[in-house]
Amino acid sequence: MKNILCTALMLIASLTASAQLERPRLVVGLVVDQMRWDYLYYYYNDYRNGGIRRLLKDGFSCENTKIPYVPTVTAIGHASIYTGTTPALHGICGNHFFIDGQRVYCCDDSTVQSVGSNTKYGKMSPRNMLASTIGDELKIATDYQAKVIGVAIKDRAAILPAGHAANAAYWWDKKAEGFISSTFYMQELPQWVQKFNKKHKGFVEGEPIQSPKGVTLTFEMAEAALENEKMGQDDVTDLLTISISSTDGIGHQYSTRGPENKAAYMNLDKGLEKFFNLLDKKVGAGNWLLFLSADHGAAQNYNQMKEHRIPAGGFENWKQLKPLNEYLQQKFQTTENLLVGINSGRVYLDRENIRKLGLSLDDVKREAMDWLRQDERYEYVIDFERAQEATLPAMLREQLCNGYNYHRSGDIALICRPQVLLTEDSPAYKGTTHGAWNPYDAHIPCVFMGWHIEPGQTNAQTYMTDIAPTVCALLHIEAPNACIGTPITAITK
């Protein structure tokens, strides 16, 4: 009888143990700034077996992942990946945007101070972001026991992915020449960060964001966070967000081709191989989950396109601010400004002045749109608030609606012709930019690898906003609170 009882108790204990919820020890979100989807294959023959080739071999690639909003810029991309939603709901409407007529940087926060330097570069936080992130939901699900840390050269690329409840976010201060944070997270840099900064003083000549060595620097900082914070070392799932910012700085300067861009992606590949090996060693093979994506892509250089008879050009449309404002002043017989700015293909009217002058916002908007439509470089000039009613392709209409926030996105949306870039117009221009709805800016990589991921790929339509709900579905936690994406069932099945 005693043996039967012991056997029964052991069976119950075994069943209870096997019924426990499984989660990976660590989730890693890796966002490569300005990484076009085709970079997975353009440099494929030069990649290492243990880097991007391993990612594609052992991971699951969503080959047709698009950005479902405009404009396609860094701050919005990072916020959208981790919130699973778009500017309409998370409120990060650009790297810069206007609120009540005032220009705002996406992470500005005057209530906090720099930690790790005496400069202004630490006066940052995620407070302008209105939605929760993967990390915030992971914190809630684990009774705030999970560690969430963000690392990047760019402040916005460290802060927005990590979210509101993060333990820390670290970004580069070019004046202090080291990684810093803000009092939003802590009062003093941990000793390991101070030692890291001291050791890496002068590691990159010049600014890391413009050097392939900035890629290596970011990976080494992420590795230091992993080891010193003992992430993935217990039964509570942690989240490490990493953004590789140097690929964007180099792309803007040298475009999508050439030795400089290749050097950046070779360093990315080398860094990935080293990082994968560290994860296997410190967290354990099969115990970590990683996804790689991008905040946006990039257009080919327009001068290069024109050399091969492909229609292309550059357009400094922000220079239209003054003549458009003067036209509106003459039309409505006032000396007051009726515009506050043009940013990322959006025109911001001065709603406060228009109200004070007793003018109709719709009348001013209509006159401005008529003036702008005279420029043939615009494919569409759209009343942003009424984008749903506009006659244009359904996909583009949805992107406009997803990118529109009444309080922060402006009044008129400007859609340029394909390959007409919002950048300087010069026959000597060698760089590139992004921000448009077109595939070159909106088609991004999305590859999951590691814990419970079966190798494979799909060309089914997926979206940037599907990444967060997919991660949350795998972890069996609630999706971020403004999430509009859906789990990618080819991965979560």
Short mmCIF file of C-alpha atoms in Angstrom, two decimals:
data_model
loop_
_atom_site.label_atom_id
_atom_site.label_comp_id
_atom_site.label_asym_id
_atom_site.label_seq_id
_atom_site.Cartn_x
_atom_site.Cartn_y
_atom_site.Cartn_z
CA MET A 1 0.00 0.00 0.00
CA LYS A 2 2.85 2.32 0.90
CA ASN A 3 4.56 1.65 -2.43
CA ILE A 4 1.33 2.30 -4.32
CA LEU A 5 0.89 5.63 -2.50
CA CYS A 6 4.48 6.68 -3.23
CA THR A 7 4.06 5.77 -6.89
CA ALA A 8 0.85 7.79 -7.10
CA LEU A 9 2.49 10.82 -5.52
CA MET A 10 5.44 10.58 -7.89
CA LEU A 11 3.07 10.35 -10.86
CA ILE A 12 1.13 13.41 -9.69
CA ALA A 13 4.38 15.35 -9.20
CA SER A 14 5.56 14.31 -12.65
CA LEU A 15 2.28 15.37 -14.27
CA THR A 16 2.37 18.69 -12.41
CA ALA A 17 5.94 19.36 -13.54
CA SER A 18 5.17 18.50 -17.15
CA ALA A 19 2.14 20.80 -17.07
CA GLN A 20 4.18 23.85 -16.10
CA LEU A 21 4.18 26.70 -18.58
CA GLU A 22 7.22 26.72 -20.84
CA ARG A 23 8.96 29.92 -21.84
CA PRO A 24 12.43 30.70 -23.14
CA ARG A 25 14.85 32.13 -20.63
CA LEU A 26 15.65 35.08 -22.86
CA VAL A 27 14.04 36.93 -25.76
CA VAL A 28 16.30 39.04 -27.97
CA GLY A 29 14.86 41.64 -30.32
CA LEU A 30 17.40 42.71 -32.94
CA VAL A 31 16.46 45.64 -35.18
CA VAL A 32 18.93 46.61 -37.92
CA ASP A 33 18.41 50.24 -38.84
CA GLN A 34 17.81 50.75 -42.59
CA MET A 35 18.15 47.03 -43.41
CA ARG A 36 16.34 46.35 -46.67
CA TRP A 37 14.81 42.87 -46.92
CA ASP A 38 17.00 42.01 -49.89
CA TYR A 39 20.19 42.49 -47.85
CA LEU A 40 19.51 38.99 -46.52
CA TYR A 41 20.41 37.79 -50.01
CA TYR A 42 22.37 40.57 -51.70
CA TYR A 43 25.40 39.78 -49.51
CA TYR A 44 24.52 36.12 -48.96
CA ASN A 45 27.62 34.67 -50.64
CA ASP A 46 29.82 36.75 -48.35
CA TYR A 47 28.06 35.90 -45.11
CA ARG A 48 29.49 33.41 -42.61
CA ASN A 49 27.89 30.06 -41.95
CA GLY A 50 27.41 31.00 -38.30
CA GLY A 51 25.88 34.46 -38.81
CA ILE A 52 23.07 35.44 -41.17
CA ARG A 53 23.32 32.12 -42.99
CA ARG A 54 22.67 30.35 -39.69
CA LEU A 55 19.75 32.68 -39.06
CA LEU A 56 18.17 31.78 -42.40
CA LYS A 57 19.02 28.07 -42.09
CA ASP A 58 17.80 27.54 -38.53
CA GLY A 59 15.17 30.27 -38.39
CA PHE A 60 11.78 30.99 -39.93
CA SER A 61 11.77 33.88 -42.39
CA CYS A 62 8.67 35.91 -43.25
CA GLU A 63 9.81 37.00 -46.70
CA ASN A 64 6.95 39.39 -47.41
CA THR A 65 6.87 41.59 -44.32
CA LYS A 66 5.76 45.17 -44.94
CA ILE A 67 5.46 48.34 -42.92
CA PRO A 68 1.73 49.22 -42.73
CA TYR A 69 1.98 53.02 -42.29
CA VAL A 70 3.73 56.16 -43.51
CA PRO A 71 6.19 57.74 -42.96
CA THR A 72 8.76 54.94 -42.65
CA VAL A 73 11.32 56.43 -40.25
CA THR A 74 13.40 55.18 -37.34
CA ALA A 75 11.44 56.21 -34.27
CA ILE A 76 8.12 55.01 -35.68
CA GLY A 77 9.64 51.71 -36.78
CA HIS A 78 11.10 50.87 -33.41
CA ALA A 79 7.91 51.87 -31.60
CA SER A 80 5.72 49.91 -34.01
CA ILE A 81 7.74 46.69 -33.82
CA TYR A 82 7.54 46.54 -30.04
CA THR A 83 4.00 47.87 -29.55
CA GLY A 84 2.43 45.97 -32.44
CA THR A 85 0.64 49.12 -33.54
CA THR A 86 1.09 52.28 -35.61
CA PRO A 87 1.44 56.06 -35.05
CA ALA A 88 -2.34 56.38 -35.00
CA LEU A 89 -2.30 54.67 -31.60
CA HIS A 90 1.21 54.70 -30.13
CA GLY A 91 1.70 58.40 -30.90
CA ILE A 92 5.32 58.29 -32.05
CA CYS A 93 4.66 60.06 -35.33
CA GLY A 94 8.22 60.64 -36.46
CA ASN A 95 11.73 61.24 -35.21
CA HIS A 96 10.42 64.79 -34.84
CA PHE A 97 6.82 65.94 -35.01
CA PHE A 98 4.64 68.80 -33.79
CA ILE A 99 2.30 68.86 -30.80
CA ASP A 100 0.17 71.99 -30.40
CA GLY A 101 2.41 73.83 -32.86
CA GLN A 102 5.60 72.97 -31.00
CA ARG A 103 8.32 70.82 -32.59
CA VAL A 104 9.01 67.76 -30.45
CA TYR A 105 11.76 65.16 -30.57
CA CYS A 106 10.30 61.70 -30.07
CA CYS A 107 12.15 60.94 -26.80
CA ASP A 108 12.59 64.43 -25.34
CA ASP A 109 11.81 64.61 -21.63
CA SER A 110 12.65 67.79 -19.73
CA THR A 111 11.77 66.15 -16.39
CA VAL A 112 14.79 63.82 -16.43
CA GLN A 113 18.55 64.28 -16.37
CA SER A 114 21.49 62.58 -18.05
CA VAL A 115 23.09 59.70 -16.21
CA GLY A 116 26.72 59.04 -17.11
CA SER A 117 27.45 62.45 -18.63
CA ASN A 118 26.96 66.18 -18.10
CA THR A 119 25.41 66.72 -21.52
CA LYS A 120 21.82 67.14 -22.69
CA TYR A 121 21.83 63.80 -24.52
CA GLY A 122 20.44 61.91 -21.56
CA LYS A 123 17.32 64.06 -21.15
CA MET A 124 15.29 61.29 -22.76
CA SER A 125 12.56 58.79 -21.92
CA PRO A 126 9.70 56.86 -23.59
CA ARG A 127 7.01 59.17 -22.14
CA ASN A 128 5.89 60.43 -25.58
CA MET A 129 4.95 56.85 -26.53
CA LEU A 130 1.31 56.22 -25.63
CA ALA A 131 1.20 52.40 -25.83
CA SER A 132 2.79 49.51 -23.98
CA THR A 133 5.50 47.29 -25.47
CA ILE A 134 6.46 43.61 -25.44
CA GLY A 135 8.73 44.36 -22.50
CA ASP A 136 6.00 46.14 -20.56
CA GLU A 137 3.65 43.18 -21.01
CA LEU A 138 6.41 40.75 -20.04
CA LYS A 139 6.98 42.76 -16.88
CA ILE A 140 3.28 42.59 -16.03
CA ALA A 141 3.07 38.87 -16.77
CA THR A 142 6.01 38.09 -14.48
CA ASP A 143 4.94 40.41 -11.65
CA TYR A 144 7.74 42.75 -12.75
CA GLN A 145 10.44 40.12 -12.14
CA ALA A 146 11.62 40.02 -15.79
CA LYS A 147 14.63 42.11 -16.72
CA VAL A 148 14.17 44.34 -19.78
CA ILE A 149 17.14 46.25 -21.17
CA GLY A 150 17.61 48.22 -24.41
CA VAL A 151 20.93 48.94 -26.14
CA ALA A 152 21.67 51.09 -29.23
CA ILE A 153 23.82 53.91 -30.50
CA LYS A 154 20.70 56.03 -31.16
CA ASP A 155 18.75 57.06 -28.06
CA ARG A 156 15.35 56.44 -29.69
CA ALA A 157 16.46 52.97 -30.80
CA ALA A 158 17.31 52.00 -27.22
CA ILE A 159 14.46 53.75 -25.41
CA LEU A 160 11.34 53.00 -27.46
CA PRO A 161 11.93 49.22 -27.85
CA ALA A 162 12.68 48.77 -24.13
CA GLY A 163 9.42 50.48 -23.19
CA HIS A 164 8.11 52.23 -20.09
CA ALA A 165 8.79 49.65 -17.39
CA ALA A 166 12.30 48.70 -18.54
CA ASN A 167 15.12 48.24 -16.08
CA ALA A 168 17.44 50.24 -18.31
CA ALA A 169 18.12 51.68 -21.73
CA TYR A 170 21.62 52.67 -22.84
CA TRP A 171 22.57 54.85 -25.80
CA TRP A 172 25.66 56.63 -27.07
CA ASP A 173 26.60 60.16 -26.03
CA LYS A 174 28.91 61.49 -28.74
CA LYS A 175 30.31 64.21 -26.48
CA ALA A 176 30.96 61.94 -23.50
CA GLU A 177 32.10 59.16 -25.87
CA GLY A 178 30.30 56.47 -23.95
CA PHE A 179 26.97 54.80 -23.28
CA ILE A 180 24.67 56.77 -21.01
CA SER A 181 21.13 56.60 -19.64
CA SER A 182 18.70 58.91 -17.85
CA THR A 183 17.14 59.37 -14.43
CA PHE A 184 13.97 57.85 -15.88
CA TYR A 185 15.71 54.51 -15.29
CA MET A 186 18.44 55.04 -12.68
CA GLN A 187 20.45 57.55 -10.71
CA GLU A 188 23.91 56.22 -11.56
CA LEU A 189 25.41 54.04 -14.28
CA PRO A 190 26.16 50.50 -13.08
CA GLN A 191 29.84 49.80 -12.49
CA TRP A 192 29.96 47.45 -15.45
CA VAL A 193 28.79 50.21 -17.81
CA GLN A 194 31.39 52.61 -16.41
CA LYS A 195 34.09 49.98 -16.94
CA PHE A 196 32.80 49.27 -20.44
CA ASN A 197 32.97 52.96 -21.37
CA LYS A 198 36.48 53.29 -19.99
CA LYS A 199 37.66 50.20 -21.86
CA HIS A 200 36.09 51.30 -25.16
CA LYS A 201 37.24 54.91 -25.09
CA GLY A 202 38.54 55.59 -28.58
CA PHE A 203 37.34 52.18 -29.85
CA VAL A 204 35.80 53.97 -32.83
CA GLU A 205 37.54 56.87 -34.50
CA GLY A 206 34.89 59.54 -35.05
CA GLU A 207 31.20 58.88 -34.52
CA PRO A 208 30.17 55.21 -34.17
CA ILE A 209 26.96 55.80 -36.14
CA GLN A 210 29.05 56.48 -39.25
CA SER A 211 31.48 53.57 -38.84
CA PRO A 212 31.22 49.80 -39.34
CA LYS A 213 32.97 49.54 -35.98
CA GLY A 214 29.83 51.03 -34.46
CA VAL A 215 28.13 47.72 -35.27
CA THR A 216 30.80 45.86 -33.28
CA LEU A 217 30.58 48.37 -30.42
CA THR A 218 26.82 47.83 -30.13
CA PHE A 219 27.13 44.05 -30.04
CA GLU A 220 29.85 44.27 -27.39
CA MET A 221 27.65 46.52 -25.24
CA ALA A 222 24.75 44.07 -25.65
CA GLU A 223 27.04 41.18 -24.68
CA ALA A 224 28.19 43.10 -21.61
CA ALA A 225 24.55 43.69 -20.58
CA LEU A 226 23.76 40.01 -21.11
CA GLU A 227 26.66 38.85 -18.95
CA ASN A 228 26.73 41.49 -16.22
CA GLU A 229 22.98 41.59 -15.69
CA LYS A 230 22.85 37.76 -15.86
CA MET A 231 20.02 37.89 -18.36
CA GLY A 232 18.47 34.54 -19.16
CA GLN A 233 20.08 32.94 -16.13
CA ASP A 234 16.95 31.99 -14.19
CA ASP A 235 13.42 30.74 -14.80
CA VAL A 236 11.96 34.23 -15.40
CA THR A 237 12.06 35.25 -19.06
CA ASP A 238 14.11 38.40 -19.77
CA LEU A 239 14.10 40.70 -22.82
CA LEU A 240 17.16 42.29 -24.41
CA THR A 241 16.46 44.76 -27.22
CA ILE A 242 19.33 45.64 -29.53
CA SER A 243 19.34 48.10 -32.41
CA ILE A 244 22.20 48.37 -34.86
CA SER A 245 22.19 52.07 -35.74
CA SER A 246 25.43 52.39 -37.71
CA THR A 247 23.93 50.70 -40.77
CA ASP A 248 21.59 53.70 -41.07
CA GLY A 249 24.30 56.32 -40.70
CA ILE A 250 26.45 54.61 -43.32
CA GLY A 251 23.50 54.07 -45.67
CA HIS A 252 22.50 57.72 -45.55
CA GLN A 253 26.04 58.72 -46.44
CA TYR A 254 26.97 56.06 -49.01
CA SER A 255 23.63 54.59 -50.17
CA THR A 256 22.68 50.94 -50.57
CA ARG A 257 25.73 49.82 -52.51
CA GLY A 258 29.49 50.13 -52.33
CA PRO A 259 32.30 49.02 -50.00
CA GLU A 260 31.16 51.12 -47.03
CA ASN A 261 27.72 49.52 -46.86
CA LYS A 262 29.18 46.07 -47.42
CA ALA A 263 31.66 46.57 -44.57
CA ALA A 264 28.78 47.41 -42.23
CA TYR A 265 26.92 44.22 -43.11
CA MET A 266 30.02 42.09 -42.86
CA ASN A 267 30.48 43.42 -39.33
CA LEU A 268 26.81 42.69 -38.65
CA ASP A 269 27.29 39.13 -39.85
CA LYS A 270 30.45 38.65 -37.79
CA GLY A 271 28.80 40.18 -34.73
CA LEU A 272 25.77 37.92 -35.10
CA GLU A 273 27.92 34.80 -35.23
CA LYS A 274 29.74 35.80 -32.06
CA PHE A 275 26.48 36.76 -30.35
CA PHE A 276 24.74 33.49 -31.27
CA ASN A 277 27.66 31.57 -29.80
CA LEU A 278 27.50 33.61 -26.60
CA LEU A 279 23.76 32.97 -26.28
CA ASP A 280 24.33 29.24 -26.70
CA LYS A 281 27.04 29.33 -24.04
CA LYS A 282 25.45 31.63 -21.45
CA VAL A 283 21.73 30.98 -21.88
CA GLY A 284 21.90 27.55 -23.48
CA ALA A 285 21.03 26.35 -26.96
CA GLY A 286 17.27 26.02 -27.20
CA ASN A 287 16.66 28.38 -24.27
CA TRP A 288 16.62 31.67 -26.18
CA LEU A 289 14.29 33.20 -28.75
CA LEU A 290 15.49 35.86 -31.18
CA PHE A 291 13.88 37.88 -33.94
CA LEU A 292 15.64 40.09 -36.48
CA SER A 293 13.86 42.89 -38.29
CA ALA A 294 14.36 46.48 -39.43
CA ASP A 295 12.75 49.82 -38.65
CA HIS A 296 12.63 50.67 -42.38
CA GLY A 297 14.46 50.04 -45.63
CA ALA A 298 16.08 52.50 -48.03
CA ALA A 299 15.81 53.63 -51.64
CA GLN A 300 18.54 53.14 -54.20
CA ASN A 301 20.53 56.28 -54.91
CA TYR A 302 18.59 58.35 -57.45
CA ASN A 303 21.68 59.34 -59.44
CA GLN A 304 22.57 55.69 -59.86
CA MET A 305 19.01 54.96 -60.99
CA LYS A 306 19.07 57.78 -63.55
CA GLU A 307 22.33 56.45 -65.01
CA HIS A 308 20.37 53.34 -65.95
CA ARG A 309 17.33 55.22 -67.32
CA ILE A 310 15.14 54.49 -64.28
CA PRO A 311 12.96 57.52 -63.36
CA ALA A 312 14.26 58.99 -60.10
CA GLY A 313 15.14 62.20 -58.34
CA GLY A 314 15.60 64.13 -55.13
CA PHE A 315 13.19 66.70 -53.72
CA GLU A 316 13.92 69.13 -50.89
CA ASN A 317 10.24 69.73 -50.28
CA TRP A 318 10.77 71.34 -46.88
CA LYS A 319 11.94 74.39 -48.84
CA GLN A 320 8.32 74.85 -49.90
CA LEU A 321 7.44 75.96 -46.36
CA LYS A 322 8.22 79.65 -46.93
CA PRO A 323 6.62 80.12 -50.39
CA LEU A 324 3.54 78.16 -49.38
CA ASN A 325 3.16 80.19 -46.21
CA GLU A 326 3.53 83.42 -48.20
CA TYR A 327 0.89 82.24 -50.67
CA LEU A 328 -1.55 81.48 -47.84
CA GLN A 329 -0.86 84.81 -46.15
CA GLN A 330 -1.68 86.63 -49.39
CA LYS A 331 -4.74 84.49 -50.02
CA PHE A 332 -6.20 85.08 -46.57
CA GLN A 333 -4.87 88.64 -46.19
CA THR A 334 -2.82 88.18 -43.04
CA THR A 335 0.78 88.58 -41.90
CA GLU A 336 0.46 85.74 -39.40
CA ASN A 337 2.07 82.39 -40.15
CA LEU A 338 -0.42 79.76 -41.24
CA LEU A 339 2.12 76.90 -41.31
CA VAL A 340 4.39 75.55 -38.59
CA GLY A 341 6.41 73.00 -40.56
CA ILE A 342 6.87 70.37 -43.24
CA ASN A 343 8.28 67.11 -41.93
CA SER A 344 8.60 63.62 -43.45
CA GLY A 345 6.07 64.35 -46.16
CA ARG A 346 3.54 65.97 -43.85
CA VAL A 347 2.41 69.59 -43.76
CA TYR A 348 1.53 71.02 -40.36
CA LEU A 349 -0.86 73.98 -40.41
CA ASP A 350 -0.76 76.50 -37.58
CA ARG A 351 -4.15 75.56 -36.15
CA GLU A 352 -3.87 78.03 -33.29
CA ASN A 353 -3.26 81.04 -35.55
CA ILE A 354 -5.96 79.89 -37.95
CA ARG A 355 -8.41 79.69 -35.05
CA LYS A 356 -7.38 83.11 -33.68
CA LEU A 357 -7.86 84.70 -37.11
CA GLY A 358 -11.33 83.24 -37.38
CA LEU A 359 -10.41 81.30 -40.52
CA SER A 360 -11.73 77.91 -41.53
CA LEU A 361 -9.15 75.16 -41.13
CA ASP A 362 -10.71 73.34 -44.08
CA ASP A 363 -10.46 76.45 -46.29
CA VAL A 364 -6.77 76.97 -45.47
CA LYS A 365 -6.08 73.28 -45.97
CA ARG A 366 -7.85 73.30 -49.34
CA GLU A 367 -5.86 76.27 -50.61
CA ALA A 368 -2.59 74.73 -49.43
CA MET A 369 -3.43 71.44 -51.16
CA ASP A 370 -4.30 73.19 -54.42
CA TRP A 371 -0.96 75.02 -54.35
CA LEU A 372 0.99 71.83 -53.61
CA ARG A 373 -0.76 69.87 -56.37
CA GLN A 374 0.85 72.13 -58.96
CA ASP A 375 4.14 70.31 -58.29
CA GLU A 376 4.22 67.24 -60.52
CA ARG A 377 6.66 65.44 -58.23
CA TYR A 378 3.72 64.73 -55.93
CA GLU A 379 1.67 61.70 -56.90
CA TYR A 380 -0.95 62.56 -54.28
CA VAL A 381 -1.69 65.48 -51.96
CA ILE A 382 -4.09 64.18 -49.33
CA ASP A 383 -6.20 65.70 -46.58
CA PHE A 384 -4.70 63.55 -43.82
CA GLU A 385 -7.82 63.59 -41.66
CA ARG A 386 -9.93 62.38 -44.59
CA ALA A 387 -7.49 59.89 -46.07
CA GLN A 388 -10.11 57.14 -45.81
CA GLU A 389 -12.20 58.99 -48.40
CA ALA A 390 -9.35 59.63 -50.85
CA THR A 391 -9.25 58.05 -54.30
CA LEU A 392 -6.00 56.09 -54.24
CA PRO A 393 -4.90 52.42 -53.98
CA ALA A 394 -6.44 50.69 -50.97
CA MET A 395 -3.08 49.64 -49.53
CA LEU A 396 -1.77 53.20 -49.59
CA ARG A 397 -5.01 54.50 -48.10
CA GLU A 398 -4.61 52.10 -45.18
CA GLN A 399 -0.98 53.12 -44.69
CA LEU A 400 -2.02 56.77 -44.52
CA CYS A 401 -4.79 56.07 -42.01
CA ASN A 402 -2.43 54.00 -39.85
CA GLY A 403 0.09 56.84 -39.89
CA TYR A 404 -2.40 59.53 -38.91
CA ASN A 405 -2.72 60.86 -35.38
CA TYR A 406 -4.87 64.01 -35.17
CA HIS A 407 -2.76 65.60 -32.44
CA ARG A 408 0.68 64.78 -33.86
CA SER A 409 0.72 63.92 -37.58
CA GLY A 410 -0.11 67.20 -39.31
CA ASP A 411 -2.83 68.09 -41.77
CA ILE A 412 -1.70 67.25 -45.30
CA ALA A 413 0.07 64.09 -46.46
CA LEU A 414 2.41 64.36 -49.44
CA ILE A 415 3.05 61.23 -51.51
CA CYS A 416 5.86 61.56 -54.04
CA ARG A 417 6.23 59.69 -57.27
CA PRO A 418 8.14 56.39 -57.03
CA GLN A 419 11.89 56.84 -56.51
CA VAL A 420 11.51 60.59 -55.89
CA LEU A 421 13.26 60.90 -52.53
CA LEU A 422 12.79 63.59 -49.91
CA THR A 423 16.45 64.55 -49.79
CA GLU A 424 18.86 66.98 -51.39
CA ASP A 425 18.65 67.39 -55.16
CA SER A 426 22.19 67.24 -56.51
CA PRO A 427 24.06 65.41 -59.27
CA ALA A 428 26.80 64.81 -56.68
CA TYR A 429 24.48 63.12 -54.17
CA LYS A 430 25.85 59.68 -53.18
CA GLY A 431 23.62 58.71 -50.27
CA THR A 432 20.08 57.59 -49.69
CA THR A 433 17.09 58.15 -47.45
CA HIS A 434 13.73 56.60 -46.57
CA GLY A 435 10.28 57.55 -45.36
CA ALA A 436 8.00 56.51 -48.22
CA TRP A 437 5.35 53.81 -48.62
CA ASN A 438 7.18 52.14 -51.49
CA PRO A 439 8.66 48.61 -51.23
CA TYR A 440 12.23 49.91 -51.11
CA ASP A 441 11.39 51.64 -47.80
CA ALA A 442 8.60 49.40 -46.50
CA HIS A 443 9.76 45.82 -47.26
CA ILE A 444 11.77 44.63 -44.26
CA PRO A 445 13.29 41.38 -43.00
CA CYS A 446 11.48 39.42 -40.30
CA VAL A 447 13.20 36.24 -39.14
CA PHE A 448 12.53 34.29 -35.92
CA MET A 449 15.08 31.83 -34.55
CA GLY A 450 15.67 29.72 -31.47
CA TRP A 451 13.21 28.46 -28.86
CA HIS A 452 10.39 26.40 -30.44
CA ILE A 453 11.04 27.87 -33.93
CA GLU A 454 10.94 25.36 -36.77
CA PRO A 455 13.09 26.28 -39.81
CA GLY A 456 11.22 27.49 -42.87
CA GLN A 457 9.88 30.51 -44.68
CA THR A 458 6.66 31.98 -46.01
CA ASN A 459 5.79 34.51 -48.69
CA ALA A 460 2.37 35.13 -47.18
CA GLN A 461 1.70 38.78 -46.39
CA THR A 462 2.87 39.73 -42.91
CA TYR A 463 3.38 43.11 -41.28
CA MET A 464 5.81 44.78 -38.93
CA THR A 465 2.96 45.03 -36.42
CA ASP A 466 2.66 41.22 -36.34
CA ILE A 467 6.03 40.82 -34.61
CA ALA A 468 4.91 41.86 -31.11
CA PRO A 469 1.77 39.68 -30.99
CA THR A 470 3.81 36.74 -32.34
CA VAL A 471 6.36 37.07 -29.54
CA CYS A 472 3.60 37.48 -26.97
CA ALA A 473 1.72 34.44 -28.32
CA LEU A 474 4.86 32.33 -28.03
CA LEU A 475 5.33 33.51 -24.44
CA HIS A 476 1.63 33.12 -23.59
CA ILE A 477 1.36 36.71 -22.39
CA GLU A 478 -1.07 39.48 -23.37
CA ALA A 479 -0.24 41.54 -26.45
CA PRO A 480 0.67 45.23 -25.97
CA ASN A 481 -2.34 47.36 -25.09
CA ALA A 482 -2.77 49.09 -28.48
CA CYS A 483 -1.69 46.13 -30.62
CA ILE A 484 -3.45 45.80 -33.99
CA GLY A 485 -1.20 43.08 -35.43
CA THR A 486 -1.94 39.37 -35.38
CA PRO A 487 0.30 36.42 -34.47
CA ILE A 488 2.07 34.82 -37.43
CA THR A 489 0.50 31.37 -37.30
CA ALA A 490 3.21 29.78 -39.40
CA ILE A 491 5.48 30.48 -36.42
CA THR A 492 3.12 30.05 -33.45
CA LYS A 493 1.42 26.81 -34.64
#
